[in-house]
XYZ file of C-alpha atoms in Angstrom:
402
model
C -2.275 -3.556 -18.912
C -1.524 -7.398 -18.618
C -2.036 -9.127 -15.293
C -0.231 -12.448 -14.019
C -2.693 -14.799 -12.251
C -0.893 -17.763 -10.419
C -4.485 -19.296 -10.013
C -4.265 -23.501 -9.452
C -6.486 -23.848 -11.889
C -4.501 -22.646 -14.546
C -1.039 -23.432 -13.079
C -2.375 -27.011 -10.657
C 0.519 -27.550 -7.871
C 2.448 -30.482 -8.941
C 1.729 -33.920 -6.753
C 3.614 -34.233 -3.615
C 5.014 -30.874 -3.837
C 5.301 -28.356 -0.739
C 3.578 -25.355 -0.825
C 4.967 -22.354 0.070
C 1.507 -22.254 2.851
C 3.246 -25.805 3.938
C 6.468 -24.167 4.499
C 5.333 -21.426 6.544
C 3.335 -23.664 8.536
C 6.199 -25.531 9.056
C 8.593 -22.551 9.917
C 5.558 -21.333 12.151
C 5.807 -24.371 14.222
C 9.070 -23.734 15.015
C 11.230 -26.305 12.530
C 12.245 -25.498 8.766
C 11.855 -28.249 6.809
C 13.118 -27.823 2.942
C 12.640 -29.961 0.340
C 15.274 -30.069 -2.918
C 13.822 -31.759 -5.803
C 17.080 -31.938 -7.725
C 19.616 -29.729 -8.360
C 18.224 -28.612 -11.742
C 14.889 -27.376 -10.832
C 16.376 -25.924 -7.276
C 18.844 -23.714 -9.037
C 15.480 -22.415 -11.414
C 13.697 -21.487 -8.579
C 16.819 -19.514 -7.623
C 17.177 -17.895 -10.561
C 13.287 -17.352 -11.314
C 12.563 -15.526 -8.121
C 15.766 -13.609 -6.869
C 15.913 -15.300 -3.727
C 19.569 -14.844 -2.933
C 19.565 -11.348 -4.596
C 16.070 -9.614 -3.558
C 15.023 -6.093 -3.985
C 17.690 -5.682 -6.851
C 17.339 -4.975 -10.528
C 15.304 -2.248 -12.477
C 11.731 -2.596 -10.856
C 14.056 -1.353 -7.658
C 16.249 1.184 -8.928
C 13.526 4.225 -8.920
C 14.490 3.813 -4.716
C 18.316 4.123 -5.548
C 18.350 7.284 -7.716
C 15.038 9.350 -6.730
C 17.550 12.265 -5.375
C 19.884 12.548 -8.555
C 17.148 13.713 -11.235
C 16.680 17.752 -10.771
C 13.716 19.831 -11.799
C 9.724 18.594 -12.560
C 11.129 15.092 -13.684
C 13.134 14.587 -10.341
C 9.985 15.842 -8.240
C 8.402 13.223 -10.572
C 11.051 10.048 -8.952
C 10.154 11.415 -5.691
C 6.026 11.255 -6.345
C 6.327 6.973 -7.957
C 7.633 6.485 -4.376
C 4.528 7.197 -2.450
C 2.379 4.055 -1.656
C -0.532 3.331 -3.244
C -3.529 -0.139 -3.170
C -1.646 -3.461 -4.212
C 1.212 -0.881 -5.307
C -1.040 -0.509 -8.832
C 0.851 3.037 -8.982
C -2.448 4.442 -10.774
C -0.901 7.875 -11.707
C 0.046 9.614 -14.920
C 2.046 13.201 -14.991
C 2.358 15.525 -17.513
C 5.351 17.778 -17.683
C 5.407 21.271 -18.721
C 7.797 24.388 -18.443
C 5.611 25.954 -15.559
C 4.291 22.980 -13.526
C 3.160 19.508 -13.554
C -0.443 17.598 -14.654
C -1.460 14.927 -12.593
C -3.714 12.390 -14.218
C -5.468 8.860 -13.221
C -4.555 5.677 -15.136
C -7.949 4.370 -15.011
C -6.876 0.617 -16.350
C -4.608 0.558 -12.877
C -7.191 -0.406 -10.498
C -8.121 -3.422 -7.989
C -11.991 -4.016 -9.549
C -14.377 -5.334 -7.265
C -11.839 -4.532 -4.237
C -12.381 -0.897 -5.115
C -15.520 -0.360 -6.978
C -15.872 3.176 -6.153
C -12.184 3.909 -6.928
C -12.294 5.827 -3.403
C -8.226 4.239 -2.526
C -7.324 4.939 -6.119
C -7.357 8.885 -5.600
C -6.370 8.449 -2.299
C -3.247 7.077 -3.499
C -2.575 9.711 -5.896
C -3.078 12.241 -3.464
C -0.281 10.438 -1.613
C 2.021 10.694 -4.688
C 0.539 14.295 -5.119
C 2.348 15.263 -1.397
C 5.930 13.686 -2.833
C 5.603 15.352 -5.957
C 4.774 18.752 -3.662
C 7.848 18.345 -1.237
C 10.244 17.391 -4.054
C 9.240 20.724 -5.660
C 9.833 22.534 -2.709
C 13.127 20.647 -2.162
C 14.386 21.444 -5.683
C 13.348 25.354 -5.802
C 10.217 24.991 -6.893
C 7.382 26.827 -5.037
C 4.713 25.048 -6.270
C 0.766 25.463 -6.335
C -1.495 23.179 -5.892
C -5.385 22.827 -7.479
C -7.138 19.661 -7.336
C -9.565 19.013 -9.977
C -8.883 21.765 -12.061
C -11.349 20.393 -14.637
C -13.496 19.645 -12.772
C -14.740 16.005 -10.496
C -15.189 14.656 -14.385
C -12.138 16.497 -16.139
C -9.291 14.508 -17.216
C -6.521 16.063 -15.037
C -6.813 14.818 -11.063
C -4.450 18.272 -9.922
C -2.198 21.164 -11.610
C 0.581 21.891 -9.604
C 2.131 24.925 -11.136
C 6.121 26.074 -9.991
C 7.614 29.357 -10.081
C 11.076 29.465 -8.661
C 11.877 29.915 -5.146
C 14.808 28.697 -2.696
C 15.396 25.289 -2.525
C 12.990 24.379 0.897
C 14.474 20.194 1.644
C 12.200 19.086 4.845
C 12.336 16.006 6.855
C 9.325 14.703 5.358
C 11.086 14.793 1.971
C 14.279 13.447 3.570
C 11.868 10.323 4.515
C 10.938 9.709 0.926
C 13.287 7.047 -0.027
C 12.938 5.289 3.835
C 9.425 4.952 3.450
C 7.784 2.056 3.173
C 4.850 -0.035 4.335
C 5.781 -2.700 6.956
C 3.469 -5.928 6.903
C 5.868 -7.879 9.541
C 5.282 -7.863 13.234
C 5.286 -5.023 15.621
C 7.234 -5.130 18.927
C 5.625 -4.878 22.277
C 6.024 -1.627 22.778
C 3.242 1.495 23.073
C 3.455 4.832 21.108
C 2.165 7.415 23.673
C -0.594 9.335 22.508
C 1.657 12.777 22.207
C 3.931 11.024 19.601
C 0.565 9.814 17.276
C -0.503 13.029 17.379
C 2.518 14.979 16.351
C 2.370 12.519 13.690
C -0.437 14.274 11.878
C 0.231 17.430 10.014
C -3.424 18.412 9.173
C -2.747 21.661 7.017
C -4.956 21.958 4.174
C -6.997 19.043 5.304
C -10.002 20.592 7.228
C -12.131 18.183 5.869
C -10.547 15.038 7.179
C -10.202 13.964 10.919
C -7.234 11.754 12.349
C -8.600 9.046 14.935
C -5.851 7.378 16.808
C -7.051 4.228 18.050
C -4.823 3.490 20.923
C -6.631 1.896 23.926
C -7.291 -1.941 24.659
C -11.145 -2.345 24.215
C -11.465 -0.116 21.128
C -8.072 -1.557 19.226
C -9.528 -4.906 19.990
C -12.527 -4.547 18.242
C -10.749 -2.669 15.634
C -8.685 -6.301 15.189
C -12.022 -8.575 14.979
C -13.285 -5.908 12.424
C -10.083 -6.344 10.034
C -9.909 -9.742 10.890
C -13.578 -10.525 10.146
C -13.235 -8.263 6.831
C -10.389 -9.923 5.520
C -12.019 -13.605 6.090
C -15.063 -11.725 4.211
C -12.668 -10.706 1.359
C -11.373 -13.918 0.998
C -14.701 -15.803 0.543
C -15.996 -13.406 -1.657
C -14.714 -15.308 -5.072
C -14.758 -12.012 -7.371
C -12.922 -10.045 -4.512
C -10.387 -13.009 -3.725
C -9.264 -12.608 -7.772
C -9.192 -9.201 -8.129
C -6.826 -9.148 -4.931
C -4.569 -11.536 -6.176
C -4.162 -10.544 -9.576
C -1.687 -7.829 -8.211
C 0.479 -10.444 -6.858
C 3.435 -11.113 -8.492
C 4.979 -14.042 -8.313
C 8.181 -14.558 -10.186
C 11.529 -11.940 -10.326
C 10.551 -11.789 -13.737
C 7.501 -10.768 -13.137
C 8.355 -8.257 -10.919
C 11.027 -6.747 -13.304
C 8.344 -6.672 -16.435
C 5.606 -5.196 -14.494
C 7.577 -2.972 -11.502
C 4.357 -2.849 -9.551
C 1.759 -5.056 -7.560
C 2.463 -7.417 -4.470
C 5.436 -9.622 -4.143
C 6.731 -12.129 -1.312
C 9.491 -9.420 -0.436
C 7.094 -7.158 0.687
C 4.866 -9.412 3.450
C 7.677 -8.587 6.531
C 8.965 -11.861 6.318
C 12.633 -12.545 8.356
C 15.839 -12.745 5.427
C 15.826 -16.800 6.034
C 11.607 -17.607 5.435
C 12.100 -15.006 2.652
C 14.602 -17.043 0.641
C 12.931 -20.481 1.265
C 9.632 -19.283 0.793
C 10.859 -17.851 -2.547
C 12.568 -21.583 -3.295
C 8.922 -23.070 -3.477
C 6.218 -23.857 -6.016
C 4.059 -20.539 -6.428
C 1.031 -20.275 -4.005
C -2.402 -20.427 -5.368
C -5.196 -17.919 -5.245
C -7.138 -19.625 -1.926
C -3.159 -20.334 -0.224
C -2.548 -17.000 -0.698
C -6.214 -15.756 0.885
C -5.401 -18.018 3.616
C -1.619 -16.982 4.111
C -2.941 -13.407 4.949
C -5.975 -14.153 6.746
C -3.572 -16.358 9.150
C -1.152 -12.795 9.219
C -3.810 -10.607 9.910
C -4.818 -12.770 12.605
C -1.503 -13.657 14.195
C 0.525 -10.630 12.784
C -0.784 -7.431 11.998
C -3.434 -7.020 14.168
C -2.073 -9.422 16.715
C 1.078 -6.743 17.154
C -0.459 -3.214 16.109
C 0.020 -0.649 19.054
C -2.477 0.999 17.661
C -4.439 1.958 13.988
C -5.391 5.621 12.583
C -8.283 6.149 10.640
C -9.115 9.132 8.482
C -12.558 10.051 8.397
C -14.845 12.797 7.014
C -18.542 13.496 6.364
C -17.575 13.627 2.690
C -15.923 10.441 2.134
C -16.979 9.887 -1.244
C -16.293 13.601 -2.501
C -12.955 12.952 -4.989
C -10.986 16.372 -3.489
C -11.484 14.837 0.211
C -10.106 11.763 -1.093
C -6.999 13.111 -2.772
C -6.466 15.720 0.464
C -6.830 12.508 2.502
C -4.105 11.091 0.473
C -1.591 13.737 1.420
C -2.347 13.642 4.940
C -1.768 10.295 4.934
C 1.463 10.151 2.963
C 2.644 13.248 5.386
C 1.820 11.017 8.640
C 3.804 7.939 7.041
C 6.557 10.035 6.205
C 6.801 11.185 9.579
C 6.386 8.322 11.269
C 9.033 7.028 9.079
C 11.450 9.970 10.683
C 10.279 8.658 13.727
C 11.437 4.826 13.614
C 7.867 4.148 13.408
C 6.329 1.191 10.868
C 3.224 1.590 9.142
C 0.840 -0.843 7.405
C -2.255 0.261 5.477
C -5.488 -2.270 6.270
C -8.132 -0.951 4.118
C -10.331 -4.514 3.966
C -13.125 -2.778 6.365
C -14.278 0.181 3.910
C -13.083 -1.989 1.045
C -15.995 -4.296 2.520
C -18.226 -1.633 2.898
C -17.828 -0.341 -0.767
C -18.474 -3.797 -2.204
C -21.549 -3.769 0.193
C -22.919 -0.768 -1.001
C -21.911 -1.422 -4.921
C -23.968 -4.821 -4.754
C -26.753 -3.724 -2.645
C -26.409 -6.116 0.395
C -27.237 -5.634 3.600
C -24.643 -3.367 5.433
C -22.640 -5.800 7.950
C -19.178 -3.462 8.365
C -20.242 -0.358 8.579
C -22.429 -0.006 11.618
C -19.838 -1.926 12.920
C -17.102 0.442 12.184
C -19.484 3.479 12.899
C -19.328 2.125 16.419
C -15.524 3.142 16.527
C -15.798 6.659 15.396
C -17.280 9.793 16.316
C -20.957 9.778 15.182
C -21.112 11.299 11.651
C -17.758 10.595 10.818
C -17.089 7.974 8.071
C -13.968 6.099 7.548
C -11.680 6.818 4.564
C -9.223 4.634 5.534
C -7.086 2.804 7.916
C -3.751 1.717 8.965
C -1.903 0.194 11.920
C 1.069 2.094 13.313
C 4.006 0.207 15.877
C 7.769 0.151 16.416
C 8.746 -2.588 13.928
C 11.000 -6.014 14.731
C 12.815 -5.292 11.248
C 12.903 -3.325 8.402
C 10.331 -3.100 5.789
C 11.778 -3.938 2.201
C 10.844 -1.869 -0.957
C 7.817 -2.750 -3.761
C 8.883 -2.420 -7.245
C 8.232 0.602 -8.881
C 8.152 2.306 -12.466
C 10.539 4.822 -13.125
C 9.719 8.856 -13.531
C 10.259 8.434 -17.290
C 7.378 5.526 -17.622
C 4.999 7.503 -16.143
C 5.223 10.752 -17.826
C 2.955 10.992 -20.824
């Protein structure tokens, strides 16, 4: 598959232009300052990125319609929905009268952000749990074995159907509310009952919930994301592979119907549309626009993160099982009013540690955190958001059924 790089040195900013870094900055200090350049090129940039008309068009449409489609095909709509790294939506399904294959697109993945493709089948396993309650929710009872060929076979689960009543749930009710919220959190603490009710652990033995809640520990939790991401950033082959996901124009977004887009970094409707107005940011502006978030934002706001752990982290069934829990606990935090974001720079840190050989920096760190023995799978922050999160493109059922 192609990938869109907005690098400067293959697209340099034009002289005296504003970045869209220099308009946040601006916005961030409390004035908006915008800059037309001529009515021409202003009513291109209109055009070019959607920015009176965002979230609309076919790359959105999968979060319209997910209900209408019955049978495998409609439990199919459901499972694209589920989150998954830089939205690369690395899953292929195969369709058959008695049940459903679930497959890995191998070309869909982040590189050197994910060397050890550990969030890859972690988000398939999240898709896996849509495709699972849509089954139920359509009369299909369905049956779930992961790695039926086995760790190196080309199917990643079989989920075979035989009818049943139809079984709708909240969880599957959440489906088409869910989505991850990068804006900011309100001031406002989720008591320790409500986090845990949050976790529906069935089937998951081998994966631990940690709810990091208190002061001390949720403040070292911060530096370590924050210190990650700033390690991300100046690592030059981990800085591209993260930003070739982004994407940039609404054409883009409509040709592709995945990655990162500015709709989807919880910006307020009015720093949306100007932001989307402005000259495309480059690689290092964009490392720098969410290093300043995660500083001032995310971690800034979080009323608390959960990590999922297990002594097994890099066993390929954990993964996927992890997946499901964690698609279950943003579903249902979803039903709850409650936003989620999903920070995995610390273990993506740690892989690209251990896949180069360097010294290990995050992971004592992080080991600190946890009970001893447990390992982190991944990690997310959890708070009552200011606003709603907006959808991420998507590829309809039919594109990803081979």
């Amino acid at each position: 598959m192609q990938t869109v790089s907005n690098d400067p040195v293959a697209a340099p900013r034009p002289a005296g232009g504003f970045s869209r870094r220099r308009l946040l900055k601006l916005l961030g200090a409390g004035g908006a300052t915008v800059v037309v350049a001529g009515t021409g090129a202003l009513s291109y940039r209109v055009y070019d990125t959607a920015a009176l008309g965002p979230g609309r068009g076919d790359a959105y449409d999968p979060w319209q319609h997910w209900r209408e489609t019955p049978g495998l095909l409609g439990a199919v709509g459901a499972a694209v929905l589920a989150p998954s790294p830089h939205n690369t939506q690395p899953w292929g399904f195969g369709i058959r009268a008695d049940g459903v294959d679930v497959y890995v697109d191998a070309a869909r993945d982040t590189g050197t952000v994910d060397p050890f493709h550990r969030e890859q089948h972690v988000g398939i396993g999240c898709a896996l749990e849509n495709l699972v309650l849509a089954c139920r929710a359509r009369g299909l009872l369905p049956t779930v074995t992961l790695l039926p060929d086995g760790p190196a076979g080309p199917r990643i689960a079989e989920v075979a159907v035989r009818p049943g009543p139809p079984a709708p749930s909240p969880l599957y009710d959440a489906i088409g509310d869910r989505h991850t919220n990068r804006g900011p959190f309100e001031a406002t603490a989720i008591e320790p009952e409500t986090l845990n009710e949050l976790a529906d652990r069935t089937g998951a033995d081998d994966v631990e919930v940690r709810w990091i809640a208190d002061p001390a520990p949720r403040a070292a939790m911060s530096r370590l994301l924050i210190d990650a991401a700033a390690a991300l950033c100046d690592d030059d082959q981990q800085s591209r592979d993260n930003f070739a996901w982004f994407r940039g124009t609404n054409d883009d977004i409509q040709r592709y119907r995945d990655g990162l887009t500015l709709g989807g970094q919880g910006f307020g409707p009015l720093m949306l549309a100007i932001a989307k107005l402005l000259p495309a940011s480059s690689r290092a502006d964009g490392d720098q626009f969410w290093l300043k978030q995660t500083t001032t934002v995310h971690t800034a706001t979080a009323a608390a993160y959960g990590v999922l752990t297990s002594r097994t982290p890099d066993d390929r069934a954990t993964q996927l099982t992890a997946g499901r829990l964690l698609e279950r606990i943003h579903l249902a935090a979803t039903g709850r009013g409650i936003a989620l974001h999903h920070m995995n720079q610390v273990t993506e840190r740690i892989d690209r540690e251990r896949s180069t050989g360097a010294a290990p920096a995050f992971g004592p760190r992080f080991a600190e955190l946890l009970p001893r023995g447990e390992q982190p799978l991944l990690t997310f922050r959890v708070g009552y958001p200011v606003r709603a999160a907006a959808p991420s493109p998507r590829r309809a059922a039919a594109q990803v059924v081979r």
